[in-house]
Short mmCIF file of C-alpha atoms in Angstrom, two decimals:
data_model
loop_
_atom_site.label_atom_id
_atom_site.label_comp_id
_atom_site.label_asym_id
_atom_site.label_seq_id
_atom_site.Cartn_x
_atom_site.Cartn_y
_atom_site.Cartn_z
CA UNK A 1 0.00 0.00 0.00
CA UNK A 2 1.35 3.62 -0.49
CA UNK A 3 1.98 5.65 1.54
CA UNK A 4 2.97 9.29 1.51
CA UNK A 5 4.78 9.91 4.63
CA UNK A 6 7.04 7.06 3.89
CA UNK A 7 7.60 7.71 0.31
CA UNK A 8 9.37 11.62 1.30
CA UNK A 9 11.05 10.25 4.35
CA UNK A 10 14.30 9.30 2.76
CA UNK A 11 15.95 10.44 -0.08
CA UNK A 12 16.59 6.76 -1.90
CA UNK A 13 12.71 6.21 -2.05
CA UNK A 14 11.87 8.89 -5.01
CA UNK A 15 15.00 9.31 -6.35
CA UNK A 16 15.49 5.40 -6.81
CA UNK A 17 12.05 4.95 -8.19
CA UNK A 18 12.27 7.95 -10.88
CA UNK A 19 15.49 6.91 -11.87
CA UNK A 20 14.30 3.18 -12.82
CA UNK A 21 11.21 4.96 -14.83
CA UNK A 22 13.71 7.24 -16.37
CA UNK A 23 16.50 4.56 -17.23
CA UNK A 24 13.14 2.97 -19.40
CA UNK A 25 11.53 6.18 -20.51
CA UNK A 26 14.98 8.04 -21.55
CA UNK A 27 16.40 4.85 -23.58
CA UNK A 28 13.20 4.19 -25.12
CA UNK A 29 13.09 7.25 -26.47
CA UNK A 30 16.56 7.60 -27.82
CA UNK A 31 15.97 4.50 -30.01
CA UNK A 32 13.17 5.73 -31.31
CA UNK A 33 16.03 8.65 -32.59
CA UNK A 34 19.10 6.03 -33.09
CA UNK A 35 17.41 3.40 -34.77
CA UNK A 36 13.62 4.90 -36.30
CA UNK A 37 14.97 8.52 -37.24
CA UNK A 38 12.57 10.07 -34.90
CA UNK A 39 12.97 14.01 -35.34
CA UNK A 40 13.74 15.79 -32.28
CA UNK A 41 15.57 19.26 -32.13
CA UNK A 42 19.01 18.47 -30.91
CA UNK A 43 21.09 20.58 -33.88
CA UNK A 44 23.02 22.67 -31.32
CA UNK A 45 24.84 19.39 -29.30
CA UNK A 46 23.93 16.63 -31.44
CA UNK A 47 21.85 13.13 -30.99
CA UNK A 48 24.67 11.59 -29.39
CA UNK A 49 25.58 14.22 -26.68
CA UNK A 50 21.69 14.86 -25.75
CA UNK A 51 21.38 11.17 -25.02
CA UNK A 52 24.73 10.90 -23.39
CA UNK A 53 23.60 14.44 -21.25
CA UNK A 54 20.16 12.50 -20.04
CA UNK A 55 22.24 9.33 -19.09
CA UNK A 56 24.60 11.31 -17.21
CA UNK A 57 22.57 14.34 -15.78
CA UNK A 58 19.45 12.68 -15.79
CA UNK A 59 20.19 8.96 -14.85
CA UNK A 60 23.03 9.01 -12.69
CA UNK A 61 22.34 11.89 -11.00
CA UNK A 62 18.90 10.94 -9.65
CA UNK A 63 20.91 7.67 -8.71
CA UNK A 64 23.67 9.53 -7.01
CA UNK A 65 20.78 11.93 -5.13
CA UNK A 66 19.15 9.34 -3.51
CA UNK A 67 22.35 7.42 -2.69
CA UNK A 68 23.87 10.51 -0.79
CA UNK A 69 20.73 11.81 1.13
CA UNK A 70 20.37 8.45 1.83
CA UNK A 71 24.00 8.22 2.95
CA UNK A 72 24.99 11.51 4.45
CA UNK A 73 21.96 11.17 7.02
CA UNK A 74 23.26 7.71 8.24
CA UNK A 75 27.19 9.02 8.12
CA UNK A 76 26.47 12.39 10.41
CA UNK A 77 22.99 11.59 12.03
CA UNK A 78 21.79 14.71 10.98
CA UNK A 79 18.81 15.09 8.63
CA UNK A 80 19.20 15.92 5.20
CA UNK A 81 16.08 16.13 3.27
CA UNK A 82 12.68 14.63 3.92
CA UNK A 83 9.10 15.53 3.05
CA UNK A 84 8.17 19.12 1.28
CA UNK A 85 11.75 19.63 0.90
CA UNK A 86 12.24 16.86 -0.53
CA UNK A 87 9.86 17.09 -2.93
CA UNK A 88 10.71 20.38 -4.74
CA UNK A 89 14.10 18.31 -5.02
CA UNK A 90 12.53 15.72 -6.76
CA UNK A 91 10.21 18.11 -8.43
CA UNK A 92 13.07 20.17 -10.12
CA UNK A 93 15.29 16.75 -11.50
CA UNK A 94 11.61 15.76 -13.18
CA UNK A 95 10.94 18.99 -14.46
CA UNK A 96 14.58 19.33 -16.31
CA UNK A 97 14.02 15.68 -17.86
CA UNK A 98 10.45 16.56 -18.92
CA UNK A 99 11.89 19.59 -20.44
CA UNK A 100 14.67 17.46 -22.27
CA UNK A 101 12.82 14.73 -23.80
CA UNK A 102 11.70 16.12 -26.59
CA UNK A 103 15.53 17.65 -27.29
CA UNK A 104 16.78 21.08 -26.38
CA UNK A 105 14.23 23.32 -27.34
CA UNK A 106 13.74 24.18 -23.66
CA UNK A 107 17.46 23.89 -22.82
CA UNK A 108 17.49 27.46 -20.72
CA UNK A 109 14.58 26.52 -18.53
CA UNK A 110 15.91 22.79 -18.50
CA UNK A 111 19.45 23.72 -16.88
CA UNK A 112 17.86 26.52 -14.36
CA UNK A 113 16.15 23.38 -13.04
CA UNK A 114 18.91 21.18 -13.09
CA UNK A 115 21.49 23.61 -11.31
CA UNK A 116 18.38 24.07 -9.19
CA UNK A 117 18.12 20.40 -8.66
CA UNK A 118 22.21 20.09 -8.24
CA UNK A 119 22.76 23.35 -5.67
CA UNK A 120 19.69 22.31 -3.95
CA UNK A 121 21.66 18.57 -3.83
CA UNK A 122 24.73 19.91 -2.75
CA UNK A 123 23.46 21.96 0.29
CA UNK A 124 21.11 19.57 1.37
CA UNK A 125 23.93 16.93 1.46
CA UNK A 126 26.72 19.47 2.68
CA UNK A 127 25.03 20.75 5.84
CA UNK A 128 25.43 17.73 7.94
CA UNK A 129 28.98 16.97 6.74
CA UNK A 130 30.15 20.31 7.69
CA UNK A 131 27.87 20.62 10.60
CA UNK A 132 29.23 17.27 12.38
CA UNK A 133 33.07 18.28 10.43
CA UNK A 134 33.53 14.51 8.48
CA UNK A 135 36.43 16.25 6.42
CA UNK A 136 36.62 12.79 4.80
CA UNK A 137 33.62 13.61 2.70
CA UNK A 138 35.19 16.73 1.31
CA UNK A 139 36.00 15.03 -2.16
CA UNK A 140 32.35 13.81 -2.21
CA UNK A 141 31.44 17.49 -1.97
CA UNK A 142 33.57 18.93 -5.06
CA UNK A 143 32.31 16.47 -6.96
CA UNK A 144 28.58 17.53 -6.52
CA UNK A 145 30.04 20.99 -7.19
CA UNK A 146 31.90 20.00 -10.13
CA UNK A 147 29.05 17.90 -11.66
CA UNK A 148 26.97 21.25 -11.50
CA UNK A 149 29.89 23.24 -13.48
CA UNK A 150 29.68 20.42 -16.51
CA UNK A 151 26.17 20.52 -16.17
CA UNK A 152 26.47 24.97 -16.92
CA UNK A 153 29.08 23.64 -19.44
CA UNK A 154 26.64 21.96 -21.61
CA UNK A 155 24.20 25.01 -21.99
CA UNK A 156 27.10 27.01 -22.52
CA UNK A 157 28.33 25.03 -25.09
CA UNK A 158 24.75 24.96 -27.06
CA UNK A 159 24.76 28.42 -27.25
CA UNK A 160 28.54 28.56 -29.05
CA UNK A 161 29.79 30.63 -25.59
CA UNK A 162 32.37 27.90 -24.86
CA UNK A 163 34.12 25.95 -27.65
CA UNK A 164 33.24 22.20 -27.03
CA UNK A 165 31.53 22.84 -24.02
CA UNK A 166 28.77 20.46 -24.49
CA UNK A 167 31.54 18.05 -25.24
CA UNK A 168 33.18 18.91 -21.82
CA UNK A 169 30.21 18.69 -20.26
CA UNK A 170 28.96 15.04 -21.03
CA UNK A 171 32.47 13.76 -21.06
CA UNK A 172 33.42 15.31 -17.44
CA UNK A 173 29.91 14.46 -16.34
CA UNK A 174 30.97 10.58 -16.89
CA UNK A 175 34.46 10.95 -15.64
CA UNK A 176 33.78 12.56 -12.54
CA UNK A 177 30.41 9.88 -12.06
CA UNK A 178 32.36 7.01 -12.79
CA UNK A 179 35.27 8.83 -10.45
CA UNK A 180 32.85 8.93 -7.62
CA UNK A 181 32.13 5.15 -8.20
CA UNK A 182 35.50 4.32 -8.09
CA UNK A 183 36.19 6.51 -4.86
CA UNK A 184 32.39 4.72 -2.97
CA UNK A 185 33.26 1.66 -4.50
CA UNK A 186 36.61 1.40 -2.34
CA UNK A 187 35.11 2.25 0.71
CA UNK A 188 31.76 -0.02 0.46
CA UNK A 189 32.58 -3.26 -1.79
CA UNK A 190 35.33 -4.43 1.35
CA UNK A 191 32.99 -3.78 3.84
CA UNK A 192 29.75 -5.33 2.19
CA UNK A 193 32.08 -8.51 1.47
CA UNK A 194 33.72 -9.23 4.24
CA UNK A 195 30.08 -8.58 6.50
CA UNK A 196 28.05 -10.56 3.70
CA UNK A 197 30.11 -13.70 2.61
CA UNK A 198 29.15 -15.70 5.81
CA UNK A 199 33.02 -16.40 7.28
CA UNK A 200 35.92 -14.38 8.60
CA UNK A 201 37.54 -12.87 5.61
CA UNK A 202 39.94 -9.75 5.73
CA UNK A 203 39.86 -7.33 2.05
CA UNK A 204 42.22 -4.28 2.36
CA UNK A 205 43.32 -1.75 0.00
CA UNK A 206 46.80 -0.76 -0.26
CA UNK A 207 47.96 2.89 0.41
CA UNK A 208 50.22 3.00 -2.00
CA UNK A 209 47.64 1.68 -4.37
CA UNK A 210 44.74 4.51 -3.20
CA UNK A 211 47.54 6.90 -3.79
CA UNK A 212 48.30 5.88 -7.14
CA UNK A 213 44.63 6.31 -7.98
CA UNK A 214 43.90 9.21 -6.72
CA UNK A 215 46.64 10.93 -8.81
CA UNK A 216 46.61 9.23 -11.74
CA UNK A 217 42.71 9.47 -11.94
CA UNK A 218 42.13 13.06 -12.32
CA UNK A 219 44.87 13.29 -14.57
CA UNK A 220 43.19 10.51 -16.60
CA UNK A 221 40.23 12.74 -16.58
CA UNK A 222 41.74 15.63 -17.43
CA UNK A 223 43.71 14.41 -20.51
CA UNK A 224 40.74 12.80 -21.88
CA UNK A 225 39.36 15.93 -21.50
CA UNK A 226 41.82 18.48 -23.12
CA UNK A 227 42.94 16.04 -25.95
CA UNK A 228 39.98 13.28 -26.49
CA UNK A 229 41.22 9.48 -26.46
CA UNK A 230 45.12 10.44 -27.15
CA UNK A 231 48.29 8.71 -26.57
CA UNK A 232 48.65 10.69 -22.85
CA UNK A 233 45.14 9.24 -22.06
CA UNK A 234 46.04 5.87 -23.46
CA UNK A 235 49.02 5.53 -20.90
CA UNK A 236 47.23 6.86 -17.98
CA UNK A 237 44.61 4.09 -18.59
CA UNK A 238 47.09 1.36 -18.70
CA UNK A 239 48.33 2.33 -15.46
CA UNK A 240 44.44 2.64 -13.78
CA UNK A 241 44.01 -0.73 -15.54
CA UNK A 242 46.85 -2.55 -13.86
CA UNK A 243 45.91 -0.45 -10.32
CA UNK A 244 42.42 -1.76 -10.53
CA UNK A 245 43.19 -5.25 -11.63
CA UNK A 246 45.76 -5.48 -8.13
CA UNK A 247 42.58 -3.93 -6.02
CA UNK A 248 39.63 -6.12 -7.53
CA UNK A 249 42.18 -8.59 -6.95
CA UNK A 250 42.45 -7.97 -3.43
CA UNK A 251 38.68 -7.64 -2.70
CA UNK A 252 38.33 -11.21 -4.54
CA UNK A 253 36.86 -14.19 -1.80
CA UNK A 254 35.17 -16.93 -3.34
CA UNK A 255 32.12 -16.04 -1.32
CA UNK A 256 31.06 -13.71 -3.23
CA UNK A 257 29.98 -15.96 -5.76
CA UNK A 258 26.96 -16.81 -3.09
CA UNK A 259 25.96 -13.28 -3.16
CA UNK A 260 24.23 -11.49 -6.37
CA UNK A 261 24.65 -8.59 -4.39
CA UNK A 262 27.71 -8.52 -3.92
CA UNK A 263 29.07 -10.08 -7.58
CA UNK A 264 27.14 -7.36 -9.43
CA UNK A 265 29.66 -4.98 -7.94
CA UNK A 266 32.93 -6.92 -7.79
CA UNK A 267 31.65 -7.44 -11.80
CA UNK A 268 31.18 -3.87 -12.05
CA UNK A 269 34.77 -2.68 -11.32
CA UNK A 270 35.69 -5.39 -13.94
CA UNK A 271 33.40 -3.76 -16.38
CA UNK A 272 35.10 -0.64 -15.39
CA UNK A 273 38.86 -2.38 -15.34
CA UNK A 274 37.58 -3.52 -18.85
CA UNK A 275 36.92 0.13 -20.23
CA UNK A 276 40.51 1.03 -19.03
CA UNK A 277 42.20 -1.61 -20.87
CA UNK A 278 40.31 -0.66 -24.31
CA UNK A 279 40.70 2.45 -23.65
CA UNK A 280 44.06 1.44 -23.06
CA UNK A 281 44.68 -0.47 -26.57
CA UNK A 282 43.10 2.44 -28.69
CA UNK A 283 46.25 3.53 -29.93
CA UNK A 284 47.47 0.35 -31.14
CA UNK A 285 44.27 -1.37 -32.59
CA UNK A 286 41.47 0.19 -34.56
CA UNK A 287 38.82 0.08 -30.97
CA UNK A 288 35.27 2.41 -31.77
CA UNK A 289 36.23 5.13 -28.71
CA UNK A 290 32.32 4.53 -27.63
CA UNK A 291 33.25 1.13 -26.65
CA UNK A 292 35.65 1.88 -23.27
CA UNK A 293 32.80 4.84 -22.57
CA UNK A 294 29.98 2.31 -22.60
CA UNK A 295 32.09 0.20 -20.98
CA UNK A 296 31.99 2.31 -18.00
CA UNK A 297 28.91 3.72 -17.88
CA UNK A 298 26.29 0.51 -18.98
CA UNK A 299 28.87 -2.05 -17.79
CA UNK A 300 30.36 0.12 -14.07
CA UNK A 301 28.02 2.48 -13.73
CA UNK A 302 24.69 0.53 -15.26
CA UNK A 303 25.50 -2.99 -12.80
CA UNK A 304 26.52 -0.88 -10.03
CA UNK A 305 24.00 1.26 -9.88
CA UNK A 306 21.25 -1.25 -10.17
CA UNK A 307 23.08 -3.29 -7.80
CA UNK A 308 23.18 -0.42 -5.20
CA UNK A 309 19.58 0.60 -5.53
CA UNK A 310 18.57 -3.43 -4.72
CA UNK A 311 20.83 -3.36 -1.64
CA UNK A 312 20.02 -0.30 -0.21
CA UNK A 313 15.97 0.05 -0.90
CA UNK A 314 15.79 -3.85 0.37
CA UNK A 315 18.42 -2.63 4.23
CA UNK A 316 16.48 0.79 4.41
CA UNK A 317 12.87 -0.62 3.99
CA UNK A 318 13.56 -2.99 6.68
CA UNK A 319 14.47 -6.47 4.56
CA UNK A 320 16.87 -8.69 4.91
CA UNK A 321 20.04 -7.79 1.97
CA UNK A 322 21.36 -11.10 2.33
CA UNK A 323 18.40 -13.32 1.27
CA UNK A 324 18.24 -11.78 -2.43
CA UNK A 325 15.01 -12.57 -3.98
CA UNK A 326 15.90 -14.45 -7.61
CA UNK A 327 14.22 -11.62 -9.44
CA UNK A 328 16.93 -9.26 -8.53
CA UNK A 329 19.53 -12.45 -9.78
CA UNK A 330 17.81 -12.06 -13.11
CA UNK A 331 18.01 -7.72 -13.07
CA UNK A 332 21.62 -8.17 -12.49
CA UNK A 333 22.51 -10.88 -15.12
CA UNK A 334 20.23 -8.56 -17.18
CA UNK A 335 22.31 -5.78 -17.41
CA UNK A 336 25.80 -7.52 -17.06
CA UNK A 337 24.12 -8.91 -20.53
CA UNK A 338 23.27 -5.73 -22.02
CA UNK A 339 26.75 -4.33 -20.98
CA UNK A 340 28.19 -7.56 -22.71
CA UNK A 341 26.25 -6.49 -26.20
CA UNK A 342 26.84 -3.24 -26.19
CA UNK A 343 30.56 -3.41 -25.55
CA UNK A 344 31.80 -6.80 -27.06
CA UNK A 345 28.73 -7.59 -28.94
CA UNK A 346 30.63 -5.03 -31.79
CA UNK A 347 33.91 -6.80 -31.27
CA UNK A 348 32.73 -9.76 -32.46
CA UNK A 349 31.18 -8.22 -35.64
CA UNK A 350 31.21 -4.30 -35.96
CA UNK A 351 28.80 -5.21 -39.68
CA UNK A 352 25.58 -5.31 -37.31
CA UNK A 353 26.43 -2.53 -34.38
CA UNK A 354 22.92 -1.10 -34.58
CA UNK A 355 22.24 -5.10 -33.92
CA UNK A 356 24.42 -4.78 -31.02
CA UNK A 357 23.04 -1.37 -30.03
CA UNK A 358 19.29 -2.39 -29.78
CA UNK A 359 19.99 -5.27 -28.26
CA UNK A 360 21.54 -3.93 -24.98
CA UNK A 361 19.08 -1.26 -24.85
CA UNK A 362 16.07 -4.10 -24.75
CA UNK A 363 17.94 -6.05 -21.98
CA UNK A 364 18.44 -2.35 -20.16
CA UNK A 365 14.88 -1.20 -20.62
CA UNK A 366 13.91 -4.48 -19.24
CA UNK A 367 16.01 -4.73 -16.56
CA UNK A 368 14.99 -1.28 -15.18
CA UNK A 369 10.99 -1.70 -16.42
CA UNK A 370 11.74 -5.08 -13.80
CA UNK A 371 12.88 -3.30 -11.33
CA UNK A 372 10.10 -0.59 -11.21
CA UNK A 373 7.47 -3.23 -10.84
CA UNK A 374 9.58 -5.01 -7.93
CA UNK A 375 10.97 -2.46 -5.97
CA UNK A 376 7.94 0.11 -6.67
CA UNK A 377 6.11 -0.88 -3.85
CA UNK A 378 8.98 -1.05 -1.51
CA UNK A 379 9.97 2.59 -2.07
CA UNK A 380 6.46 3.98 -1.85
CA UNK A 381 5.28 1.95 1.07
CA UNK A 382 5.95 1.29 4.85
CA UNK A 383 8.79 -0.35 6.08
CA UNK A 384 8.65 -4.25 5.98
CA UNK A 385 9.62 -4.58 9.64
CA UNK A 386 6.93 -2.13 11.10
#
């Protein structure tokens, strides 16, 4: 049954549930551009970048929203956002994707509500931190703040006021999402192991190796960036490639194996791991540069975030995470398979990519259209355990 008071009590509740709808709504309608021609008014960025922009801005962020509001409340114990407040929040993300769907003949009005949305984010999610002085979320912080910059960027870039802004904009959206996967990831995949596997098991990750990454990230971003899929961004992905492989080697127990929950997002960073080594190899082989990207955003972000919302709707509506109903088995195989088409499907034979393409946007749209019906009535009712 729904009910109101629970559905704007936490952040994770609307936020997950209008991402899901989005993920099918949003993909849906870009095939109807990629693969039926469907006219929409996207001459100022291009098809590719408006999609890419409602993946990033409109996707992921609703993701991250409910993920932090979610999180900063049970890191400080302070509040963040819950009932009216809440939903203007929600109110401005939908209102800058209903703007966007039909392309970017509303772009103005579309990025006042999204750097609504994002500043509206950022404070809500900033005031505990500061207020109870966790210093250790500071890089979670600038990256809310930079996210909202890119976000400017693309508008910017429409209008001709920044050369290659909407290019900037997408491409350090994903970067500095698939950054702040890499950065949670470290911190949560351990923890959820070693407390979900069933046996004494210790995971660690190396200093030196958190060092590494944290340097040789940004400057992976940044090159990428500044000179698109060179030789400098070739190298720097070799060396996040053979970082990662040593820390998803490290966080391997056999356990895991037990636990879809906890797979999907060991899998994940492999997906990830994956995009750095093609990205890796594109100046020595003839690789499409939209196969590392999707490789990090359907294969790392798409599994992870599906993965996350499972875990954390199912622990903060009062069910058990470790007895995973086989639905959410067949979500996650889902989009590992979707991941699998749209990156390698074109490896195997590039003659029928749009094959490839439509393909892993079924399996997505089906995967997230699953999850809607599952988890829908988790996220607008009561907790199970009250």
């Amino acid at each position: 049954m729904i009910s109101i008071e629970a559905t704007w009590s936490r952040g994770f509740r609307p936020f997950f549930l209008g991402a899901s709808v989005f993920a099918v709504v949003s993909m849906l309608n870009w095939m109807s551009v990629y693969l039926y021609a469907r006219p929409v008014n996207v001459a100022s960025v291009g098809p590719f970048l408006w999609h890419a922009h409602e993946m990033v801005f409109g996707y992921a962020m609703a993701v991250i929203a409910g993920f932090l509001l979610t999180a900063a409340w049970n890191w400080t114990g302070q509040k963040t956002l819950a009932g009216a407040g809440l939903a203007l929040l929600f109110a401005l993300w939908l209102l800058a994707r209903g703007l966007m769907l039909g392309g970017v003949d509303h772009l103005a009005a579309a990025t006042a509500a999204d750097l609504a949305f994002m500043i509206g984010l950022f404070v809500a999610v900033a005031r505990p931190v500061l207020k109870t002085r966790q210093k250790r979320q500071a890089l979670v912080l600038l990256v809310l703040l930079l996210l909202a910059v890119a976000r400017l960027l693309f508008y910017l870039g429409s209008e001709g006021l920044v050369p290659r802004g909407a290019h900037l904009s997408v491409h350090g959206g994903l970067y500095l999402v698939l950054g702040m996967l890499l950065f949670m990831g470290r911190r949560v995949i351990p923890f959820f192991t070693q407390r979900g596997v069933g046996y004494e098991v210790e995971l660690r990750n190396e200093r030196w190796n958190d060092i590494a990454t944290l340097l040789l990230y940004p400057l992976f971003m940044l090159s990428e960036l500044a000179a698109p899929f060179g030789l400098a961004g070739s190298l720097l992905a070799g060396a996040l490639f053979m970082l990662n492989t040593h820390r998803v080697m490290q966080w391997h127990t056999l356990g895991i194996w037990e636990k879809p929950l906890l797979w999907s997002l060991f899998l994940a960073f492999v997906m990830v791991n994956l995009g750095f080594l093609l990205r890796a190899l594109m100046q020595v082989t003839a690789l499409p540069a939209l196969l590392p990207v999707h490789a990090y955003a359907v294969g790392g972000i798409g599994v992870a975030t599906l993965s996350m919302m499972a875990r954390v709707t199912l622990g903060h509506t009062g069910r058990n995470v470790h007895l995973t109903p086989p639905v959410i088995i067949l979500l996650l195989i889902g989009m590992l398979g979707a991941a699998v088409f749209r990156v390698l499907g074109p490896l195997a034979d590039a003659s029928i990519y749009p094959v490839w393409v439509g393909a892993s946007a079924m399996l997505w749209v089906l995967c997230f259209g699953l999850f809607t019906l599952v988890f829908a009535p988790m996220l607008l009712g009561k907790r199970a355990d009250r």
